Amino acid sequence: MDMDLKAIEQMVEQVLREIQSEQMINVTEQRKEGYGLFSTIEEAIEASEKAQKKLLYTGMADRQKYVDVIRKTVLNKENLELISRLAVEETEIGCYEHKLIKNRLAAEKTPGTEDLISEAVTGDNGLTLIEYCPFGVIGAITPTTNPTETIINNSISMIAGGNTVLFSPHPRAKKVSRLLVKMLNKALIEAGAPSDLISMVEEPSLENTEKMISNPKVRLLVATGGPSIVKKVLSSGKKAIGAGAGNPPVVVDETADIKKAAKDIVDGCSFDNNVPCIAEKEVFAVDSICDHLIQYMKDNGAYLMTDRQQIEELKALITTEKGGPKTSFVGKSAVYILDQLGVKVPDSVRVIIMEVPKDDLFVQEEMMMPILPIVRVSDVDTAIEYAYEAEQGNRHTAIMHSQNVEKLSKMAKILETTIFVKNAPSFAGIGAGGEGHTTFTIAGPTGEGLTSARSFCRKRKCVLADAFSIR
Ligand code: NAD
């Protein structure tokens, strides 16, 4: 009998341990409901709408508290490591160490409620207030390339703005998105927030995204991704913010600090295996410094490919018949890509470089892998002209290494990109080693630029006639 009791005790302990560990990690396979996860898009929208009504009646201090809870939850070491690791494991895109940096950046440098600066106009006719107010439920579509970063960044900005957010992640990032949505909701509820401030359907699909886009209760759409989804939300008939593709060119002229430029370019290009939409995708270098630039890039982990046939083999390996990147190579490391080509290199190799003509596919297409074509040009004006063409009118991001103020201004003016980084790696443009806040939704097409809380708000006017001007 004693033995039986002991055995039962052990069994109970074992079950409790399993429950606890499931609660702690409970990462991949979630319950059917709860903590922001819903079986159907209709249920998710309804819950999000209810949550937004509650949020509307909380104070600004509460909203800031919720923002701080999101920051703290993501910055918890275990959580940060878990979401970064799972993002790479599930999507097979990018690199764990860089995901850690990007997730931390999103948690630390996305502005909160302080971004919502009210305007006041006073005069003989009284006082008028203009305030940033919520849209309501926001439908936010997120990319495979920054699955967790975008959820963290958008959640902070949108909740600070008084909105709730329904995410539509890429199906290939559904597990890590579910984990993060659940993790954030749990922490928010524990801090006294209404439930479902952040939500998603358990099984994201294109069909569910369509339903979300067309549902009138979703007041604002935000798409972070390629051209097709941006076009889709912009054709929805409702207010939409589009953060689309880029193909950032780099120009290096003869006045630049070539050694630094080479390191900055390799650092920026190889960051998270080149998936960030802001990452260096092609270089235009003035002939007189091009050899030096290439040499210094090699010193910093670039593998130079010179054999034409090998370059063509590489192209055949990583591109589709249509000329775009093969999904299976997006976000893979230079070492992996070379290995698939039968070339063994040390782990220190971070990017693959080669000289190509300006019309080469590698120059004109957004590849999102650490392959960096270099175009040799006679002078800086030609470099700027070619950079303009390669950017494809995205007006997203461009980088220039130069000390010539006139040419720096010329490039900024001609390319008209949302982000223009001078003498630094591209990521300085989103607050990593550069001033200013971060965002993972860079809204070039619709003009909000580096989005923050106020981008997701409506401006409303409140007029009090003939009083409260106290001058
Ligand atoms: P993607 O366009 O394939 O997918 C983005 C999201 O849109 C996913 O959730 C996907 O499921 C959804 N989607 C795509 N087409 C759809 C359709 N027809 N109907 C419904 N949903 C659809 O992009 P991706 O490969 O995940 O991400 C990489 C792209 O995103 C690159 O072009 C990159 O430059 C861009 N991007 C831009 C920014 C920015 O801030 N501007 C940030 C990150 C990524």
Coordinates of C-alpha atoms and ligand atoms in Angstrom, one line a residue:
M1 CA 0.0 0.0 0.0
D2 CA 2.9 2.3 1.0
M3 CA 4.6 1.5 -2.2
D4 CA 1.4 2.3 -4.2
L5 CA 1.1 5.7 -2.4
K6 CA 4.7 6.5 -3.2
A7 CA 4.2 5.5 -6.8
I8 CA 1.1 7.7 -7.0
E9 CA 3.0 10.6 -5.4
Q10 CA 5.8 10.2 -7.9
M11 CA 3.3 10.1 -10.8
V12 CA 1.6 13.3 -9.5
E13 CA 4.9 15.0 -9.2
Q14 CA 5.9 14.0 -12.7
V15 CA 2.5 15.3 -14.1
L16 CA 2.9 18.6 -12.2
R17 CA 6.5 19.0 -13.5
E18 CA 5.2 18.4 -17.1
I19 CA 2.4 20.9 -16.6
Q20 CA 4.8 23.4 -15.2
S21 CA 7.3 23.0 -18.0
E22 CA 4.5 23.2 -20.6
Q23 CA 3.3 26.4 -19.0
M24 CA 6.8 27.8 -19.0
I25 CA 7.8 26.9 -22.5
N26 CA 4.4 26.0 -24.1
V27 CA 5.9 27.2 -27.2
T28 CA 5.0 25.5 -30.3
E29 CA 1.7 23.8 -29.9
Q30 CA -0.8 26.1 -28.1
R31 CA -4.2 25.7 -26.7
K32 CA -7.1 26.3 -29.0
E33 CA -7.9 29.6 -27.3
G34 CA -6.6 32.2 -24.8
Y35 CA -3.9 34.7 -24.6
G36 CA -4.7 36.3 -27.9
L37 CA -4.9 33.1 -30.0
F38 CA -8.2 32.3 -31.8
S39 CA -9.5 29.6 -34.0
T40 CA -11.2 31.9 -36.4
I41 CA -10.5 35.4 -37.7
E42 CA -14.0 36.5 -36.8
E43 CA -13.5 35.6 -33.1
A44 CA -10.1 37.3 -33.1
I45 CA -11.6 40.5 -34.6
E46 CA -14.5 40.5 -32.1
A47 CA -12.1 40.0 -29.1
S48 CA -9.8 42.7 -30.5
E49 CA -12.6 45.2 -30.8
K50 CA -13.8 44.5 -27.2
A51 CA -10.2 44.9 -26.0
Q52 CA -9.8 48.2 -27.8
K53 CA -13.0 49.6 -26.2
K54 CA -11.5 48.8 -22.8
L55 CA -8.1 50.3 -23.8
L56 CA -9.8 53.5 -24.9
Y57 CA -11.0 54.1 -21.3
T58 CA -7.7 53.5 -19.7
G59 CA -5.3 56.4 -19.0
M60 CA -2.1 57.3 -20.8
A61 CA -0.2 56.1 -17.8
D62 CA -1.8 52.6 -18.2
R63 CA -0.9 52.5 -21.9
Q64 CA 2.7 53.4 -21.1
K65 CA 2.7 50.7 -18.4
Y66 CA 1.6 48.2 -21.1
V67 CA 4.4 49.4 -23.4
D68 CA 6.9 48.9 -20.6
V69 CA 5.5 45.4 -19.9
I70 CA 6.1 44.5 -23.6
R71 CA 9.7 45.8 -23.4
K72 CA 10.4 44.0 -20.1
T73 CA 8.9 40.7 -21.3
V74 CA 10.9 40.7 -24.5
L75 CA 14.1 41.8 -22.8
N76 CA 13.9 38.9 -20.3
K77 CA 16.9 36.9 -21.2
E78 CA 15.1 33.5 -21.5
N79 CA 12.3 35.0 -23.6
L80 CA 14.7 36.9 -25.9
E81 CA 16.8 33.9 -26.5
L82 CA 13.7 31.7 -27.1
I83 CA 12.0 33.9 -29.6
S84 CA 15.3 34.6 -31.4
R85 CA 16.2 30.9 -31.6
L86 CA 12.7 29.8 -32.7
A87 CA 12.5 32.5 -35.4
V88 CA 15.6 31.1 -37.0
E89 CA 14.6 27.5 -36.5
E90 CA 11.1 27.9 -37.9
T91 CA 11.7 30.2 -40.9
E92 CA 15.3 29.0 -41.6
I93 CA 16.1 32.6 -42.3
G94 CA 18.8 34.7 -40.7
C95 CA 21.1 34.2 -37.8
Y96 CA 20.4 33.8 -34.1
E97 CA 22.9 36.3 -32.8
H98 CA 21.6 39.0 -35.1
K99 CA 18.0 38.1 -34.2
L100 CA 18.9 38.8 -30.6
I101 CA 20.2 42.2 -31.5
K102 CA 17.1 43.0 -33.6
N103 CA 14.6 41.9 -31.1
R104 CA 16.4 43.8 -28.4
L105 CA 16.5 46.9 -30.6
A106 CA 12.7 46.6 -31.2
A107 CA 12.0 46.3 -27.5
E108 CA 14.3 49.1 -26.4
K109 CA 14.1 51.7 -29.2
T110 CA 10.5 51.7 -30.3
P111 CA 8.9 54.9 -28.9
G112 CA 6.0 54.7 -26.5
T113 CA 3.3 57.2 -25.6
E114 CA 5.8 60.0 -25.5
D115 CA 5.5 60.0 -29.3
L116 CA 2.0 61.3 -29.1
I117 CA 2.6 65.1 -28.9
S118 CA -0.6 67.1 -28.8
E119 CA -1.0 70.5 -30.5
A120 CA -2.9 73.4 -28.9
V121 CA -4.1 76.5 -30.7
T122 CA -5.3 79.4 -28.6
G123 CA -6.7 82.8 -29.5
D124 CA -9.6 85.2 -29.0
N125 CA -11.9 82.4 -30.0
G126 CA -10.7 80.0 -27.3
L127 CA -8.8 76.8 -27.3
T128 CA -8.4 74.1 -29.9
L129 CA -6.7 70.8 -29.2
I130 CA -5.4 68.4 -31.8
E131 CA -4.6 65.0 -30.5
Y132 CA -3.4 61.7 -31.8
C133 CA -6.2 59.2 -31.3
P134 CA -6.6 55.5 -32.0
F135 CA -8.0 54.0 -35.2
G136 CA -9.4 51.0 -33.2
V137 CA -8.5 47.5 -34.4
I138 CA -5.4 47.4 -36.6
G139 CA -4.8 44.5 -38.9
A140 CA -1.0 44.1 -39.2
I141 CA 0.6 41.8 -41.7
T142 CA 4.1 40.7 -40.9
P143 CA 7.0 39.3 -42.9
T144 CA 9.0 36.0 -42.6
T145 CA 12.2 38.0 -42.5
N146 CA 11.5 39.9 -39.3
P147 CA 8.6 37.9 -37.7
T148 CA 9.2 38.7 -34.0
E149 CA 10.8 42.1 -34.5
T150 CA 7.8 43.4 -36.3
I151 CA 5.3 42.0 -33.7
I152 CA 7.3 43.6 -30.9
N153 CA 7.7 46.9 -32.7
N154 CA 4.1 47.2 -34.0
S155 CA 2.6 46.1 -30.7
I156 CA 4.4 48.8 -28.8
S157 CA 3.6 51.5 -31.3
M158 CA 0.0 50.5 -31.9
I159 CA -0.9 50.0 -28.2
A160 CA 0.8 53.3 -27.3
G161 CA -1.5 54.8 -29.8
G162 CA -4.5 53.3 -28.1
N163 CA -5.2 50.6 -30.7
T164 CA -5.4 46.9 -30.4
V165 CA -3.6 44.8 -33.0
L166 CA -4.6 41.7 -34.9
F167 CA -1.5 40.1 -36.5
S168 CA -1.5 38.2 -39.7
P169 CA 1.9 36.6 -39.7
H170 CA 3.4 34.7 -42.6
P171 CA 2.3 31.0 -42.3
R172 CA 6.0 30.1 -42.3
A173 CA 6.5 32.0 -39.1
K174 CA 3.3 31.0 -37.4
K175 CA 4.7 29.0 -34.5
V176 CA 7.1 31.7 -33.3
S177 CA 4.4 34.3 -33.8
R178 CA 1.9 32.3 -31.7
L179 CA 4.5 32.0 -29.0
L180 CA 5.2 35.7 -28.9
V181 CA 1.6 36.8 -29.0
K182 CA 0.8 34.4 -26.2
M183 CA 3.9 35.5 -24.2
L184 CA 3.0 39.2 -24.5
N185 CA -0.7 38.7 -23.7
K186 CA 0.1 36.7 -20.7
A187 CA 2.4 39.3 -19.3
L188 CA 0.0 42.1 -20.2
I189 CA -2.9 40.4 -18.4
E190 CA -0.7 39.8 -15.4
A191 CA 0.0 43.5 -15.3
G192 CA -3.8 44.3 -15.3
A193 CA -4.2 45.0 -19.0
P194 CA -7.4 44.0 -20.9
S195 CA -6.9 40.6 -22.6
D196 CA -6.4 40.3 -26.3
L197 CA -4.7 43.7 -26.9
I198 CA -2.6 41.6 -29.3
S199 CA -4.1 38.7 -31.1
M200 CA -3.9 36.4 -34.1
V201 CA -5.5 33.3 -35.6
E202 CA -3.8 30.1 -34.7
E203 CA -3.5 29.1 -38.3
P204 CA -2.6 32.1 -40.4
S205 CA -3.3 31.8 -44.1
L206 CA -3.8 34.0 -47.1
E207 CA -7.5 33.4 -46.8
N208 CA -7.6 34.6 -43.2
T209 CA -5.6 37.7 -44.3
E210 CA -8.2 38.4 -47.0
K211 CA -11.0 38.1 -44.4
M212 CA -9.1 40.4 -42.1
I213 CA -8.6 43.0 -44.9
S214 CA -12.2 43.0 -45.9
N215 CA -13.7 43.1 -42.3
P216 CA -15.1 46.6 -41.6
K217 CA -14.3 46.3 -37.9
V218 CA -10.6 46.4 -38.8
R219 CA -10.1 50.1 -39.2
L220 CA -6.5 50.4 -40.4
L221 CA -4.3 47.9 -42.3
V222 CA -0.5 47.8 -42.0
A223 CA 1.4 45.6 -44.4
T224 CA 5.1 45.0 -43.9
G225 CA 6.3 42.8 -46.7
G226 CA 6.8 42.6 -50.5
P227 CA 5.0 44.4 -53.3
S228 CA 2.1 42.0 -53.6
I229 CA 0.8 42.5 -50.0
V230 CA 1.5 46.2 -50.0
K231 CA -0.6 46.5 -53.2
K232 CA -3.3 44.4 -51.7
V233 CA -3.8 46.6 -48.6
L234 CA -3.6 49.7 -50.7
S235 CA -6.4 48.5 -52.9
S236 CA -8.6 47.6 -49.9
G237 CA -10.7 50.7 -49.9
K238 CA -9.7 51.5 -46.3
K239 CA -6.8 53.4 -44.7
A240 CA -3.6 51.4 -45.2
I241 CA 0.0 51.8 -44.4
G242 CA 2.4 50.1 -46.7
A243 CA 6.0 49.2 -45.8
G244 CA 7.4 47.5 -48.9
A245 CA 10.4 46.1 -50.5
G246 CA 13.8 47.8 -50.9
N247 CA 17.0 47.2 -52.9
P248 CA 19.4 49.5 -51.1
P249 CA 22.4 50.6 -53.2
V250 CA 25.7 51.8 -51.8
V251 CA 27.9 54.4 -53.5
V252 CA 31.5 54.7 -52.6
D253 CA 33.5 57.6 -54.0
E254 CA 37.2 58.5 -54.0
T255 CA 36.8 60.9 -51.0
A256 CA 35.6 58.1 -48.7
D257 CA 37.5 56.5 -45.8
I258 CA 37.8 53.3 -47.9
K259 CA 38.9 51.0 -45.1
K260 CA 36.0 52.0 -42.9
A261 CA 33.6 51.9 -45.9
A262 CA 34.6 48.3 -46.6
K263 CA 34.0 47.2 -43.0
D264 CA 30.7 49.1 -42.8
I265 CA 29.4 47.6 -46.0
V266 CA 30.3 44.0 -45.0
D267 CA 28.8 44.6 -41.5
G268 CA 25.6 46.0 -43.0
C269 CA 25.3 43.5 -45.8
S270 CA 25.9 40.4 -43.7
F271 CA 23.6 41.5 -40.8
D272 CA 21.0 38.7 -40.3
N273 CA 22.2 37.2 -43.6
N274 CA 21.1 40.3 -45.6
V275 CA 17.3 39.9 -45.0
P276 CA 16.7 43.4 -43.5
C277 CA 14.9 45.5 -46.2
I278 CA 17.5 48.2 -45.4
A279 CA 20.6 46.0 -45.8
E280 CA 23.2 46.8 -48.5
K281 CA 22.3 45.0 -51.7
E282 CA 24.7 46.3 -54.4
V283 CA 27.7 48.6 -54.5
F284 CA 28.7 51.2 -57.0
A285 CA 32.4 52.1 -56.5
V286 CA 34.5 54.7 -58.3
D287 CA 37.3 53.0 -60.3
S288 CA 40.1 54.8 -58.6
I289 CA 39.3 53.2 -55.2
C290 CA 37.5 50.0 -56.3
D291 CA 40.5 47.7 -55.9
H292 CA 41.3 49.0 -52.5
L293 CA 37.6 48.7 -51.4
I294 CA 37.6 45.1 -52.6
Q295 CA 40.8 44.3 -50.8
Y296 CA 39.5 45.8 -47.5
M297 CA 36.2 44.0 -47.9
K298 CA 38.2 40.7 -48.3
D299 CA 40.1 41.6 -45.1
N300 CA 36.7 41.9 -43.4
G301 CA 35.2 38.5 -44.4
A302 CA 34.2 38.9 -48.0
Y303 CA 34.8 36.1 -50.4
L304 CA 35.7 37.4 -53.9
M305 CA 34.3 35.4 -56.8
T306 CA 36.2 36.1 -60.1
D307 CA 35.4 33.1 -62.3
R308 CA 32.5 34.1 -64.7
Q309 CA 31.3 30.6 -65.0
Q310 CA 31.2 30.2 -61.2
I311 CA 29.2 33.4 -60.9
E312 CA 26.7 32.0 -63.4
E313 CA 26.5 28.7 -61.5
L314 CA 25.8 30.7 -58.4
K315 CA 23.1 32.6 -60.1
A316 CA 21.5 29.4 -61.4
L317 CA 21.7 27.9 -57.9
I318 CA 20.0 30.7 -56.0
T319 CA 17.5 32.2 -58.4
T320 CA 14.2 31.0 -59.9
E321 CA 13.3 30.8 -63.6
K322 CA 11.5 34.1 -63.2
G323 CA 14.8 35.7 -61.9
G324 CA 13.8 36.2 -58.3
P325 CA 15.5 34.6 -55.2
K326 CA 14.8 31.0 -54.4
T327 CA 13.0 31.0 -51.0
S328 CA 15.2 28.1 -49.8
F329 CA 18.3 30.5 -50.1
V330 CA 16.8 33.6 -48.6
G331 CA 18.5 34.5 -45.4
K332 CA 21.1 31.7 -45.6
S333 CA 24.7 32.4 -44.7
A334 CA 27.5 33.0 -47.2
V335 CA 29.2 29.8 -45.9
Y336 CA 26.0 27.8 -46.6
I337 CA 25.5 29.2 -50.1
L338 CA 29.1 28.6 -51.1
D339 CA 28.9 25.1 -49.6
Q340 CA 25.9 24.3 -51.9
L341 CA 28.1 25.4 -54.8
G342 CA 30.8 23.0 -53.7
V343 CA 33.1 25.7 -52.3
K344 CA 34.4 25.2 -48.8
V345 CA 35.3 28.4 -46.9
P346 CA 36.1 29.2 -43.2
D347 CA 33.3 30.4 -41.0
S348 CA 34.8 33.9 -41.0
V349 CA 33.4 34.4 -44.6
R350 CA 30.4 36.7 -44.2
V351 CA 29.5 37.9 -47.8
I352 CA 30.2 36.8 -51.3
I353 CA 31.3 39.6 -53.6
M354 CA 31.9 39.8 -57.4
E355 CA 32.3 42.5 -60.0
V356 CA 29.4 42.6 -62.4
P357 CA 27.9 45.0 -65.0
K358 CA 25.2 47.4 -63.8
D359 CA 22.4 45.5 -65.5
D360 CA 23.2 42.2 -63.8
L361 CA 20.3 40.4 -62.1
F362 CA 22.2 40.5 -58.8
V363 CA 22.2 44.3 -59.0
Q364 CA 18.7 44.9 -60.1
E365 CA 16.8 42.3 -57.9
E366 CA 16.3 42.2 -54.2
M367 CA 18.0 38.9 -53.3
M368 CA 18.0 39.0 -49.4
M369 CA 21.1 36.8 -49.1
P370 CA 24.7 37.9 -48.4
I371 CA 25.7 38.2 -52.1
L372 CA 26.9 41.6 -52.9
P373 CA 27.6 42.6 -56.5
I374 CA 30.0 45.5 -57.1
V375 CA 29.8 47.7 -60.2
R376 CA 32.9 49.6 -61.1
V377 CA 32.2 53.1 -62.4
S378 CA 34.3 56.0 -63.8
D379 CA 33.0 58.7 -61.4
V380 CA 30.6 59.5 -58.6
D381 CA 27.9 61.0 -60.8
T382 CA 27.7 57.8 -62.8
A383 CA 27.6 55.8 -59.5
I384 CA 24.6 57.9 -58.3
E385 CA 22.8 57.5 -61.6
Y386 CA 23.2 53.8 -61.5
A387 CA 22.2 53.6 -57.9
Y388 CA 19.0 55.4 -58.7
E389 CA 18.2 52.8 -61.4
A390 CA 19.1 49.9 -59.1
E391 CA 16.9 51.2 -56.3
Q392 CA 13.9 50.5 -58.6
G393 CA 11.9 53.6 -57.5
N394 CA 11.2 51.9 -54.1
R395 CA 12.5 55.1 -52.4
H396 CA 13.4 52.9 -49.4
T397 CA 17.0 53.0 -48.3
A398 CA 20.4 54.1 -49.8
I399 CA 23.9 54.3 -48.3
M400 CA 26.8 56.5 -49.4
H401 CA 30.4 56.6 -48.3
S402 CA 32.0 60.0 -49.1
Q403 CA 33.3 63.1 -47.6
N404 CA 32.0 65.2 -50.5
V405 CA 29.0 67.1 -49.0
E406 CA 27.8 68.3 -52.4
K407 CA 27.7 64.7 -53.8
L408 CA 26.1 63.4 -50.6
S409 CA 23.4 66.0 -51.0
K410 CA 23.0 65.1 -54.7
M411 CA 22.5 61.4 -53.9
A412 CA 20.0 62.2 -51.2
K413 CA 18.0 64.5 -53.5
I414 CA 18.0 62.2 -56.5
L415 CA 17.2 58.9 -54.8
E416 CA 14.5 60.3 -52.4
T417 CA 14.8 57.3 -50.1
T418 CA 13.0 57.2 -46.8
I419 CA 16.4 56.3 -45.2
F420 CA 19.7 57.7 -46.4
V421 CA 22.8 56.6 -44.4
K422 CA 26.1 58.4 -44.7
N423 CA 29.4 56.8 -43.8
A424 CA 28.0 54.0 -41.7
P425 CA 26.4 50.5 -42.0
S426 CA 22.8 50.5 -43.1
F427 CA 21.5 49.5 -39.7
A428 CA 22.5 52.9 -38.3
G429 CA 19.4 54.1 -40.2
I430 CA 17.1 52.2 -37.8
G431 CA 18.8 53.4 -34.6
A432 CA 21.6 50.7 -34.3
G433 CA 24.7 52.9 -34.0
G434 CA 22.8 55.9 -35.3
E435 CA 20.6 58.4 -33.6
G436 CA 16.8 58.2 -33.6
H437 CA 14.2 55.6 -32.9
T438 CA 13.8 52.2 -34.4
T439 CA 11.1 50.7 -36.5
F440 CA 10.6 47.4 -38.4
T441 CA 7.8 48.9 -40.5
I442 CA 9.4 51.5 -42.8
A443 CA 6.5 53.0 -44.7
G444 CA 8.0 54.4 -47.8
P445 CA 5.1 53.9 -50.3
T446 CA 2.5 55.6 -48.0
G447 CA 4.9 58.2 -46.6
E448 CA 4.8 57.6 -42.8
G449 CA 8.5 56.8 -43.0
L450 CA 10.0 55.3 -39.8
T451 CA 6.6 54.5 -38.2
S452 CA 5.9 55.1 -34.5
A453 CA 2.8 55.4 -32.3
R454 CA 1.6 58.6 -34.1
S455 CA 1.7 56.8 -37.5
F456 CA -1.1 54.6 -36.3
C457 CA -3.3 57.3 -35.0
R458 CA -6.0 59.6 -36.3
K459 CA -5.6 63.3 -35.8
R460 CA -8.7 64.7 -34.1
K461 CA -9.7 68.2 -33.2
C462 CA -11.4 69.3 -30.0
V463 CA -12.7 72.9 -29.9
L464 CA -13.7 75.0 -26.9
A465 CA -15.0 78.3 -28.2
D466 CA -14.4 81.6 -26.4
A467 CA -12.7 80.2 -23.3
F468 CA -9.5 78.8 -22.0
S469 CA -7.2 81.2 -23.7
I470 CA -5.5 82.6 -20.7
R471 CA -3.1 85.1 -22.2
Ligands
NAD1 P1 6.1 38.6 -48.4 O1 5.5 39.7 -49.2 O2 6.2 37.3 -49.1 O3 5.1 38.3 -47.2 C1 4.8 39.4 -46.2 C2 3.5 39.1 -45.6 O4 2.5 39.3 -46.5 C3 3.3 37.7 -45.1 O5 2.6 37.7 -43.9 C4 2.6 37.0 -46.2 O6 1.8 35.9 -45.7 C5 1.7 38.1 -46.6 N1 1.3 38.0 -48.0 C6 2.1 38.1 -49.1 N2 1.4 38.1 -50.3 C7 0.1 38.0 -49.9 C8 -1.2 37.9 -50.6 N3 -1.2 37.9 -51.9 N4 -2.3 37.8 -49.9 C9 -2.3 37.8 -48.5 N5 -1.2 37.9 -47.8 C10 0.0 37.9 -48.5 O7 7.4 39.0 -47.8 P2 8.5 38.3 -46.9 O8 9.3 37.4 -47.8 O9 7.8 37.7 -45.8 O10 9.3 39.5 -46.5 C11 10.3 40.1 -47.3 C12 9.9 41.3 -48.0 O11 9.4 42.3 -47.1 C13 11.0 42.0 -48.7 O12 10.6 42.5 -50.0 C14 11.4 43.1 -47.8 O13 12.1 44.2 -48.4 C15 10.1 43.5 -47.3 N6 10.2 44.1 -46.0 C16 9.9 45.5 -45.9 C17 10.0 46.1 -44.7 C18 9.8 47.6 -44.5 O14 9.8 48.0 -43.4 N7 9.6 48.3 -45.6 C19 10.4 45.4 -43.5 C20 10.7 44.0 -43.7 C21 10.5 43.4 -44.9

